[in-house]
mmCIF file of C-alpha atoms in Angstrom:
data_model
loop_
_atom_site.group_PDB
_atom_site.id
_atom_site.type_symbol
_atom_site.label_atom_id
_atom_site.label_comp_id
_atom_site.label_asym_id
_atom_site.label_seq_id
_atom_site.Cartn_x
_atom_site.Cartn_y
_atom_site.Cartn_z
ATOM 1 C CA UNK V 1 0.000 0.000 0.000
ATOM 2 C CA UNK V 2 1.209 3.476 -0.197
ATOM 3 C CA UNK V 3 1.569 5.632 2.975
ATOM 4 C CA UNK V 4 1.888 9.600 3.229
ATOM 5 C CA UNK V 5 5.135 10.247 5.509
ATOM 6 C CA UNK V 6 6.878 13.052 5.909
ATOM 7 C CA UNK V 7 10.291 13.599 7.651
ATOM 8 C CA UNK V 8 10.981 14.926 10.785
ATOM 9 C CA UNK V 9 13.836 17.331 11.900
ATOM 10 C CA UNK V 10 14.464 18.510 15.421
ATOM 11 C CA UNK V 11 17.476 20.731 16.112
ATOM 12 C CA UNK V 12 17.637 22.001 19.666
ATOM 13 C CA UNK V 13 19.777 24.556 20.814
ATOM 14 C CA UNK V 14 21.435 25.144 24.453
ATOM 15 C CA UNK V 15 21.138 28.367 26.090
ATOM 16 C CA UNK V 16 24.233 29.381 23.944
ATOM 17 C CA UNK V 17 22.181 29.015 20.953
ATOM 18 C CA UNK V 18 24.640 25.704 19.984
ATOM 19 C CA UNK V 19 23.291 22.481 18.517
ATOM 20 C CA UNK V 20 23.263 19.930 21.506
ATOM 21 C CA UNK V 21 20.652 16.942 20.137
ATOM 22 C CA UNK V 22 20.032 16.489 16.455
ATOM 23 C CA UNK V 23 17.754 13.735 14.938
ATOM 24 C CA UNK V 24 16.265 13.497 11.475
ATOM 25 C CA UNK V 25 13.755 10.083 10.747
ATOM 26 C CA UNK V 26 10.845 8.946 9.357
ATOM 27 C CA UNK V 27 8.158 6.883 10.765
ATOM 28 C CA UNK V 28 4.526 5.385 11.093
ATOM 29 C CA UNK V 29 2.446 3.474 13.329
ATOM 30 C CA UNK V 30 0.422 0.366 12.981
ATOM 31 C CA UNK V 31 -2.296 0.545 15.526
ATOM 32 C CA UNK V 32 -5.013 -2.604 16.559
ATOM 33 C CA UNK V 33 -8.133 -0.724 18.438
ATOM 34 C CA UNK V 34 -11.721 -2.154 19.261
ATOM 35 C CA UNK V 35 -14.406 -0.903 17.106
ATOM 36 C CA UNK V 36 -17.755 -0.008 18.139
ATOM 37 C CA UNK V 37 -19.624 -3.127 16.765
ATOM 38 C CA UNK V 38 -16.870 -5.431 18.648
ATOM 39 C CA UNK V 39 -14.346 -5.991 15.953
ATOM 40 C CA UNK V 40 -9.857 -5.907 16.103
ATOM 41 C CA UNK V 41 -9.143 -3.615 13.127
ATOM 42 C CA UNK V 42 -5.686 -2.307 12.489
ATOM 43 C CA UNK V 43 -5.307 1.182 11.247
ATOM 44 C CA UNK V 44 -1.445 3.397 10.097
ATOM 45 C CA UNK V 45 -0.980 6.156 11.758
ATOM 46 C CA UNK V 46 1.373 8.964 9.661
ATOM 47 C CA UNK V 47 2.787 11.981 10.779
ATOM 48 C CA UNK V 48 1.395 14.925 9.782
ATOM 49 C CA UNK V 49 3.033 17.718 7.181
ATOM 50 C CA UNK V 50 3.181 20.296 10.413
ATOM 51 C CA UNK V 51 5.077 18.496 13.309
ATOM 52 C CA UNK V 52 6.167 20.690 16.471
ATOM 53 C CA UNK V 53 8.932 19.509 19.323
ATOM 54 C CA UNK V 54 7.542 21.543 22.396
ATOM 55 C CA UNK V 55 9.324 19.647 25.621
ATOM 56 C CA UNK V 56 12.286 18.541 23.790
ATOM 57 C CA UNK V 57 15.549 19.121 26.092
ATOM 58 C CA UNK V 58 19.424 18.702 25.524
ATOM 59 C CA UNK V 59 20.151 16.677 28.675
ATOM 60 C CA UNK V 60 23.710 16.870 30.523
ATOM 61 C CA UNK V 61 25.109 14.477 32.984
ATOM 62 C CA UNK V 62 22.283 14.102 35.547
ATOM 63 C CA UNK V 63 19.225 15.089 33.077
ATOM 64 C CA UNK V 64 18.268 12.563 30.103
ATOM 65 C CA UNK V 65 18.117 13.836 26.880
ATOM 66 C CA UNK V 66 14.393 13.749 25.276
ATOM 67 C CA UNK V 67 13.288 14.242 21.651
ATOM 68 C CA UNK V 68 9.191 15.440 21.603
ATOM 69 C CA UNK V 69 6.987 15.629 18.456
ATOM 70 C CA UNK V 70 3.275 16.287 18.949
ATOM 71 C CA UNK V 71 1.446 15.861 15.241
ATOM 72 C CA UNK V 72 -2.375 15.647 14.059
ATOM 73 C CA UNK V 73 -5.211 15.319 15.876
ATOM 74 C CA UNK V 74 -3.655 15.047 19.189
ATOM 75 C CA UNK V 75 -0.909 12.424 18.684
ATOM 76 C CA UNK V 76 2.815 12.603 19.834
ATOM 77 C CA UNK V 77 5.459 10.538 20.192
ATOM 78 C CA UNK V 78 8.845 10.708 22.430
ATOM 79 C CA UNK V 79 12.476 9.114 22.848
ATOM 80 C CA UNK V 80 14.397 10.024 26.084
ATOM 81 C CA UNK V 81 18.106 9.411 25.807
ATOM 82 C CA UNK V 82 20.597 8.676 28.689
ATOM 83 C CA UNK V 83 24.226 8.924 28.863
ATOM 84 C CA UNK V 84 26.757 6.165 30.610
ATOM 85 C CA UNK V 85 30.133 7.232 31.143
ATOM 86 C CA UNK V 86 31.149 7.076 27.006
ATOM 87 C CA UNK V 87 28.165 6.451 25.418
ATOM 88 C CA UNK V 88 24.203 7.089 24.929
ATOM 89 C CA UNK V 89 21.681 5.488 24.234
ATOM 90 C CA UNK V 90 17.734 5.309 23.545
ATOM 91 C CA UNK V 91 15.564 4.703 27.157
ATOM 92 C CA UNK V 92 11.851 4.599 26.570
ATOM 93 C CA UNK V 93 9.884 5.188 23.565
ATOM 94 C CA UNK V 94 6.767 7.154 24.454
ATOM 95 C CA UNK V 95 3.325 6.950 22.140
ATOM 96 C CA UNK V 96 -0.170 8.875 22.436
ATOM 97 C CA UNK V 97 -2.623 8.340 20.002
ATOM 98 C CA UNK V 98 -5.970 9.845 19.934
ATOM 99 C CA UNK V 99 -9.120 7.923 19.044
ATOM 100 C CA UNK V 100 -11.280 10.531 18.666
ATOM 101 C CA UNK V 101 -9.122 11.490 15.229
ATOM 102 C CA UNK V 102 -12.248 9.870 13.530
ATOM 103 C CA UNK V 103 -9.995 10.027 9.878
ATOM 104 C CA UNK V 104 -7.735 7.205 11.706
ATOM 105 C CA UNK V 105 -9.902 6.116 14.149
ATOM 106 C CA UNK V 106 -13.204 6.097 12.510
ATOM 107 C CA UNK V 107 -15.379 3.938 14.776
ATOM 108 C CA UNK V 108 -13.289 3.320 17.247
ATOM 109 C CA UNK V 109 -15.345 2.347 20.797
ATOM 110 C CA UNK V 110 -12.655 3.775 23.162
ATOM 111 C CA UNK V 111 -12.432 7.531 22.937
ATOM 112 C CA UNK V 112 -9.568 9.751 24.071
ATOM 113 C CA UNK V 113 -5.983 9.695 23.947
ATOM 114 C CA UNK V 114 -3.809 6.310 24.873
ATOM 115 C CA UNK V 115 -0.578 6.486 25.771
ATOM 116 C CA UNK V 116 1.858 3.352 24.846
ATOM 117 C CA UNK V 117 5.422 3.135 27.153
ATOM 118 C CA UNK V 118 8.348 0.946 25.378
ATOM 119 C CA UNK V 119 11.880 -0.141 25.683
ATOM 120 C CA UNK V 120 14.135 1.179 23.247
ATOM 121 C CA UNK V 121 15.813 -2.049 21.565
ATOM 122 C CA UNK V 122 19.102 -0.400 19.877
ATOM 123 C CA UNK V 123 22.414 -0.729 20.792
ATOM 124 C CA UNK V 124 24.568 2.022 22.886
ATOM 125 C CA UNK V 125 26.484 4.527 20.670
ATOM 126 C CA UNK V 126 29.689 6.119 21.455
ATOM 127 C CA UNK V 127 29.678 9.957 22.315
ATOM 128 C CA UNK V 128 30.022 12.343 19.595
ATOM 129 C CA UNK V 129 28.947 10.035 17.179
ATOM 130 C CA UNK V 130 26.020 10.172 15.061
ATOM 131 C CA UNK V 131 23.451 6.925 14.931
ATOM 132 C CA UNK V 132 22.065 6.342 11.173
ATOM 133 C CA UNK V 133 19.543 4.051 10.028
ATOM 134 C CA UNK V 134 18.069 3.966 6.493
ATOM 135 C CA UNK V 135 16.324 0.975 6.374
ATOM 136 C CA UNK V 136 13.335 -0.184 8.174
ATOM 137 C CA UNK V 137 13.618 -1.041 12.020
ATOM 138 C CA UNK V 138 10.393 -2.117 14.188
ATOM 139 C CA UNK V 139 9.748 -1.325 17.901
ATOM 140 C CA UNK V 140 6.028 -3.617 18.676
ATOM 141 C CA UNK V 141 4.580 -3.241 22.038
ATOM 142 C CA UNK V 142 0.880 -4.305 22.562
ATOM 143 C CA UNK V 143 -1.067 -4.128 20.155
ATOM 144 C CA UNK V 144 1.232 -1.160 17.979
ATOM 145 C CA UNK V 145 4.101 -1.967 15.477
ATOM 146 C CA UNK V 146 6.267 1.302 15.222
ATOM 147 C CA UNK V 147 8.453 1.721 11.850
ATOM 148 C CA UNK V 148 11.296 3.843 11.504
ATOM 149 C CA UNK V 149 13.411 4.297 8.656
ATOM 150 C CA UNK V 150 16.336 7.027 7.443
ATOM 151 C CA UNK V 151 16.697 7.606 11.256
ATOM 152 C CA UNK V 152 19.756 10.512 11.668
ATOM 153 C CA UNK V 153 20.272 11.003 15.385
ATOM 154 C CA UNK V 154 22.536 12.367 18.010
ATOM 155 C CA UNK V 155 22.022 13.310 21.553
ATOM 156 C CA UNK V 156 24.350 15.325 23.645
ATOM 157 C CA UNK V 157 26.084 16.807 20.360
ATOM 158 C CA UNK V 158 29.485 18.270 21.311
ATOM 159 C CA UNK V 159 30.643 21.864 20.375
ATOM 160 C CA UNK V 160 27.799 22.173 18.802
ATOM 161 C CA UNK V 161 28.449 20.406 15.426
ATOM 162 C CA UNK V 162 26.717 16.831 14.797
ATOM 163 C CA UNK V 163 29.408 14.275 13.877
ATOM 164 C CA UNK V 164 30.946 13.087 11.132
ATOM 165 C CA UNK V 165 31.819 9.671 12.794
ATOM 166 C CA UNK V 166 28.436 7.195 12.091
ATOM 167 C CA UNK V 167 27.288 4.190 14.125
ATOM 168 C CA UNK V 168 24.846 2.170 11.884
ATOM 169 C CA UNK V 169 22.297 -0.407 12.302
ATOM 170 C CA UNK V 170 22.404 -3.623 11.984
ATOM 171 C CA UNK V 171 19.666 -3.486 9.154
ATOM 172 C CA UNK V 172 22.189 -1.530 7.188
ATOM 173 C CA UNK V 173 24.873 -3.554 7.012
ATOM 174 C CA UNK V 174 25.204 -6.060 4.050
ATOM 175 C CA UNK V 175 25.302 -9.673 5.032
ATOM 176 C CA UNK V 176 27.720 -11.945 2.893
ATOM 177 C CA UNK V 177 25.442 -15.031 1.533
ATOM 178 C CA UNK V 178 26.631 -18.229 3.141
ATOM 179 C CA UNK V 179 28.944 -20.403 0.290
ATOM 180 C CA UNK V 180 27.088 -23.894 -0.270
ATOM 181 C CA UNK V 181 29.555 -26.302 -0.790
ATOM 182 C CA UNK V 182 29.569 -28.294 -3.877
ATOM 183 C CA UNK V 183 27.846 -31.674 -3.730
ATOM 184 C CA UNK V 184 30.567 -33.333 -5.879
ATOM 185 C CA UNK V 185 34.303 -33.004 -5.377
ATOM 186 C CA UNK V 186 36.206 -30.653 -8.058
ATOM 187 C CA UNK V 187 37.843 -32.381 -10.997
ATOM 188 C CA UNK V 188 41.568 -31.738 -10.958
ATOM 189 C CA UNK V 189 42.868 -33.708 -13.592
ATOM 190 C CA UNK V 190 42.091 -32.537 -17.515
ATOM 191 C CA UNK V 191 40.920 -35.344 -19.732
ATOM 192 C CA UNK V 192 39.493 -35.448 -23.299
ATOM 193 C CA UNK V 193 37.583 -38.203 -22.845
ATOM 194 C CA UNK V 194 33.889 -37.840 -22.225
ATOM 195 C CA UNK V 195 32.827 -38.632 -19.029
ATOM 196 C CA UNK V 196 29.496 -40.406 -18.266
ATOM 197 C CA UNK V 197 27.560 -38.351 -15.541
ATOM 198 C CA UNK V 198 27.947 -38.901 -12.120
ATOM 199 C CA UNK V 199 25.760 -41.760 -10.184
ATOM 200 C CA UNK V 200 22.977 -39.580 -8.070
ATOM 201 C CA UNK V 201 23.630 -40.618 -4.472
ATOM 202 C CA UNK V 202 20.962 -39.868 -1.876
ATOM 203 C CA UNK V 203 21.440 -36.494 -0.070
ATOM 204 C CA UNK V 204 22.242 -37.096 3.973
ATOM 205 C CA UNK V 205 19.752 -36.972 6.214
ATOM 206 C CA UNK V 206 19.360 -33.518 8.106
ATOM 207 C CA UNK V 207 19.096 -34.561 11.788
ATOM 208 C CA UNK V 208 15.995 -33.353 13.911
ATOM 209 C CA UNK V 209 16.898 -30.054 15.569
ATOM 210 C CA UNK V 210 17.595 -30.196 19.286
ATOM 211 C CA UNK V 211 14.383 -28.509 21.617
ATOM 212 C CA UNK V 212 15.025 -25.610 22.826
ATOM 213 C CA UNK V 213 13.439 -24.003 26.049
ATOM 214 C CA UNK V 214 12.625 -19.934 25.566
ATOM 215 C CA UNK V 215 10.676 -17.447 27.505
ATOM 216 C CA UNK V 216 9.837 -13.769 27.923
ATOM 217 C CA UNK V 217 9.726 -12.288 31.503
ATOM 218 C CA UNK V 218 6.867 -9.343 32.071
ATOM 219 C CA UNK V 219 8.634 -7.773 35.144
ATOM 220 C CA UNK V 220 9.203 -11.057 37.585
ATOM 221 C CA UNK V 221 6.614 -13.033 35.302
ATOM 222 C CA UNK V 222 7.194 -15.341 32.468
ATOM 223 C CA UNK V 223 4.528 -14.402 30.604
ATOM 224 C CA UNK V 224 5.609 -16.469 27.453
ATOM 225 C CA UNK V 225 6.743 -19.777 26.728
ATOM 226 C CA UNK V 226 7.776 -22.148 23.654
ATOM 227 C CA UNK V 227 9.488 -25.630 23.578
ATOM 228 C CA UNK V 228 10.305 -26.114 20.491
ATOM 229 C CA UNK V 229 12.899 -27.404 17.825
ATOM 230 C CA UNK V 230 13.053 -25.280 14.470
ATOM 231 C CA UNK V 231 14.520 -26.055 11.600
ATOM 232 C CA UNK V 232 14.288 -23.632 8.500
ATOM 233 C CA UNK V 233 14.279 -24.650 4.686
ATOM 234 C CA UNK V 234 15.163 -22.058 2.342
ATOM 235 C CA UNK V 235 14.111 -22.463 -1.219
ATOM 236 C CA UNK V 236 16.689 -22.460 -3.273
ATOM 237 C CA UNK V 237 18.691 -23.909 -6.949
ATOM 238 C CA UNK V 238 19.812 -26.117 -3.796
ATOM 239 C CA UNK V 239 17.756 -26.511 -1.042
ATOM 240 C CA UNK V 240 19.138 -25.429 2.380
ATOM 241 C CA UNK V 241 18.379 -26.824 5.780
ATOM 242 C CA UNK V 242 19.607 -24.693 9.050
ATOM 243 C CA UNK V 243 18.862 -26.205 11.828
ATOM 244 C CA UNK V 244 18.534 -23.515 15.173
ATOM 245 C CA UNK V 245 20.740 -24.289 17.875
ATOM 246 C CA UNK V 246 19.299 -23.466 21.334
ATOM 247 C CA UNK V 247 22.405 -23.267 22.636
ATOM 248 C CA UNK V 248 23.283 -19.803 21.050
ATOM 249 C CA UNK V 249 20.508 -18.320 20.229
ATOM 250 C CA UNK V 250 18.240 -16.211 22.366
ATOM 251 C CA UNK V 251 14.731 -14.784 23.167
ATOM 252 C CA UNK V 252 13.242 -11.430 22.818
ATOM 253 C CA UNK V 253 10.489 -10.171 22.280
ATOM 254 C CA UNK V 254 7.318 -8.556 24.694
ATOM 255 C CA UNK V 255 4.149 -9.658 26.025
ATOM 256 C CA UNK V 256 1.068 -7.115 26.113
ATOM 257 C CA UNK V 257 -2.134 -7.118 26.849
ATOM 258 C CA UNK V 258 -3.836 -9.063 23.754
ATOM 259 C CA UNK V 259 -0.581 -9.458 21.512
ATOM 260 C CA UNK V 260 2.762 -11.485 22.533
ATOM 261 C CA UNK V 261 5.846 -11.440 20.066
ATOM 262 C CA UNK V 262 8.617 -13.953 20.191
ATOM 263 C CA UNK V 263 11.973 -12.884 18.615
ATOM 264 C CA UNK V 264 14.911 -15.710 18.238
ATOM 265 C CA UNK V 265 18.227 -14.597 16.985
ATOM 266 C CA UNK V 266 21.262 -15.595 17.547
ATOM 267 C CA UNK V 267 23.364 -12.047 18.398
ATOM 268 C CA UNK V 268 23.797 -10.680 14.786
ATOM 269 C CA UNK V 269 20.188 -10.750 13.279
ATOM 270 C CA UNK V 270 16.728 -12.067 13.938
ATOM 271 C CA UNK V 271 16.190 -16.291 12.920
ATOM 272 C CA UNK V 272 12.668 -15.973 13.249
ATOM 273 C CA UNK V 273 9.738 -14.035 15.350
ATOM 274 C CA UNK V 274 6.467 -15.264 16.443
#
């Protein structure tokens, strides 16, 4: 489908008038509301073409850093930022949407504004460096998906000039495909004789993936669980069986009020979510 978006810029100043947080994205929101006859209907949220930042403040060494849009009908969003020793990073993600925006919310049966609290997932970045993103990242918590892409950010900017030196995302850097090994072994000796083909042998047996236990914690309570071996078959010239090792791979994810999401990676990028 096609969605409006427009960028967002926020540049604030200190009381010396110098640049001391800088961010630049894009975004939207997938929302799931109730409507009035009883039915789950999911609905995008864009920002608007006029966007303000009232309540945005630089931060220092006690204070967190926070970046505040307010947009439409009664909708903003938030990111506070804290700093540890030599780095910052992203704290909570704040989101109020309004339901009684009746051109996103036509028929919705809960009216007002709703205010969604999440965990900012990315990693820590250096000081006086600059965190980039172009492609798509997603932050879900209950029943939203939030989408972010061409993300330019920096909080407690130094001297007041954003950096040169860039931290990216994971989505942005380019994974080398894995080399499948050839089924037969190479022919090293040259010959002018015409070889009949090769007798097919029978490809070995993938072995059942081990079980692995994972769970998601909702303060002190496991509020998800899966047992479960997984094994993934990618389509391909030659078909390609990964099994997922418990062992190094781990759960993420975050349990809400109707929605749960599972995430399994195994430290550099997401297996497979639930």
């Amino acid at each position: 489908g096609f969605f409006q978006s427009y960028a967002v810029e926020v540049d604030i100043k200190d009381a010396s008038n110098a640049t001391c947080l800088y961010a630049n994205w894009m975004m939207r929101f997938l929302i799931t509301y109730e409507s009035n006859n009883g039915d789950y209907k999911t609905t995008t949220l864009n920002l608007s073409s006029s966007v303000t930042h009232n309540g945005s403040v630089c931060g220092n060494d006690t204070q967190a850093a926070l970046v505040a849009v307010q947009f439409g009908e009664g909708h903003s969003w938030s990111i506070n930022f804290t700093k540890n020793n030599e780095t910052y990073q992203g704290d909570f993600i704040t989101l109020t949407y309004n339901t009684n925006d009746t051109a996103v919310f036509p028929d919705a049966k809960r009216k007002g504004p709703v205010t969604v609290l999440v965990k900012d997932t990315l990693h820590p970045v250096q000081l006086n460096t600059v965190f980039v993103c172009h492609n798509s990242y997603f932050v879900e918590a209950e029943n939203i998906t939030q989408i972010f892409w061409n993300v330019t950010v920096q909080a407690f900017v130094q001297n007041g000039t954003v950096s040169k030196k860039e931290s990216r995302c994971h989505a942005d850097i380019p994974t080398s495909t894995p080399t499948v090994p050839p089924a037969t072994a190479n022919v090293t000796t040259a010959s002018t004789t015409t070889l009949s083909p090769a007798p097919t042998t029978a490809p070995k047996p993938v072995e059942n993936p081990d079980t692995g236990n994972y769970s998601l914690k909702s303060g002190n309570k496991t509020c998800f669980l899966a047992t479960v071996g997984l094994q993934l078959n990618v389509s391909q010239d030659k078909p390609l069986l990964i099994n997922i090792n418990p062992k190094t791979t781990i759960a993420d994810g975050a349990c809400g009020n109707t929605t749960a999401t599972l995430k399994l990676n195994d430290g550099n990028s997401t297996l497979i979510g639930f």
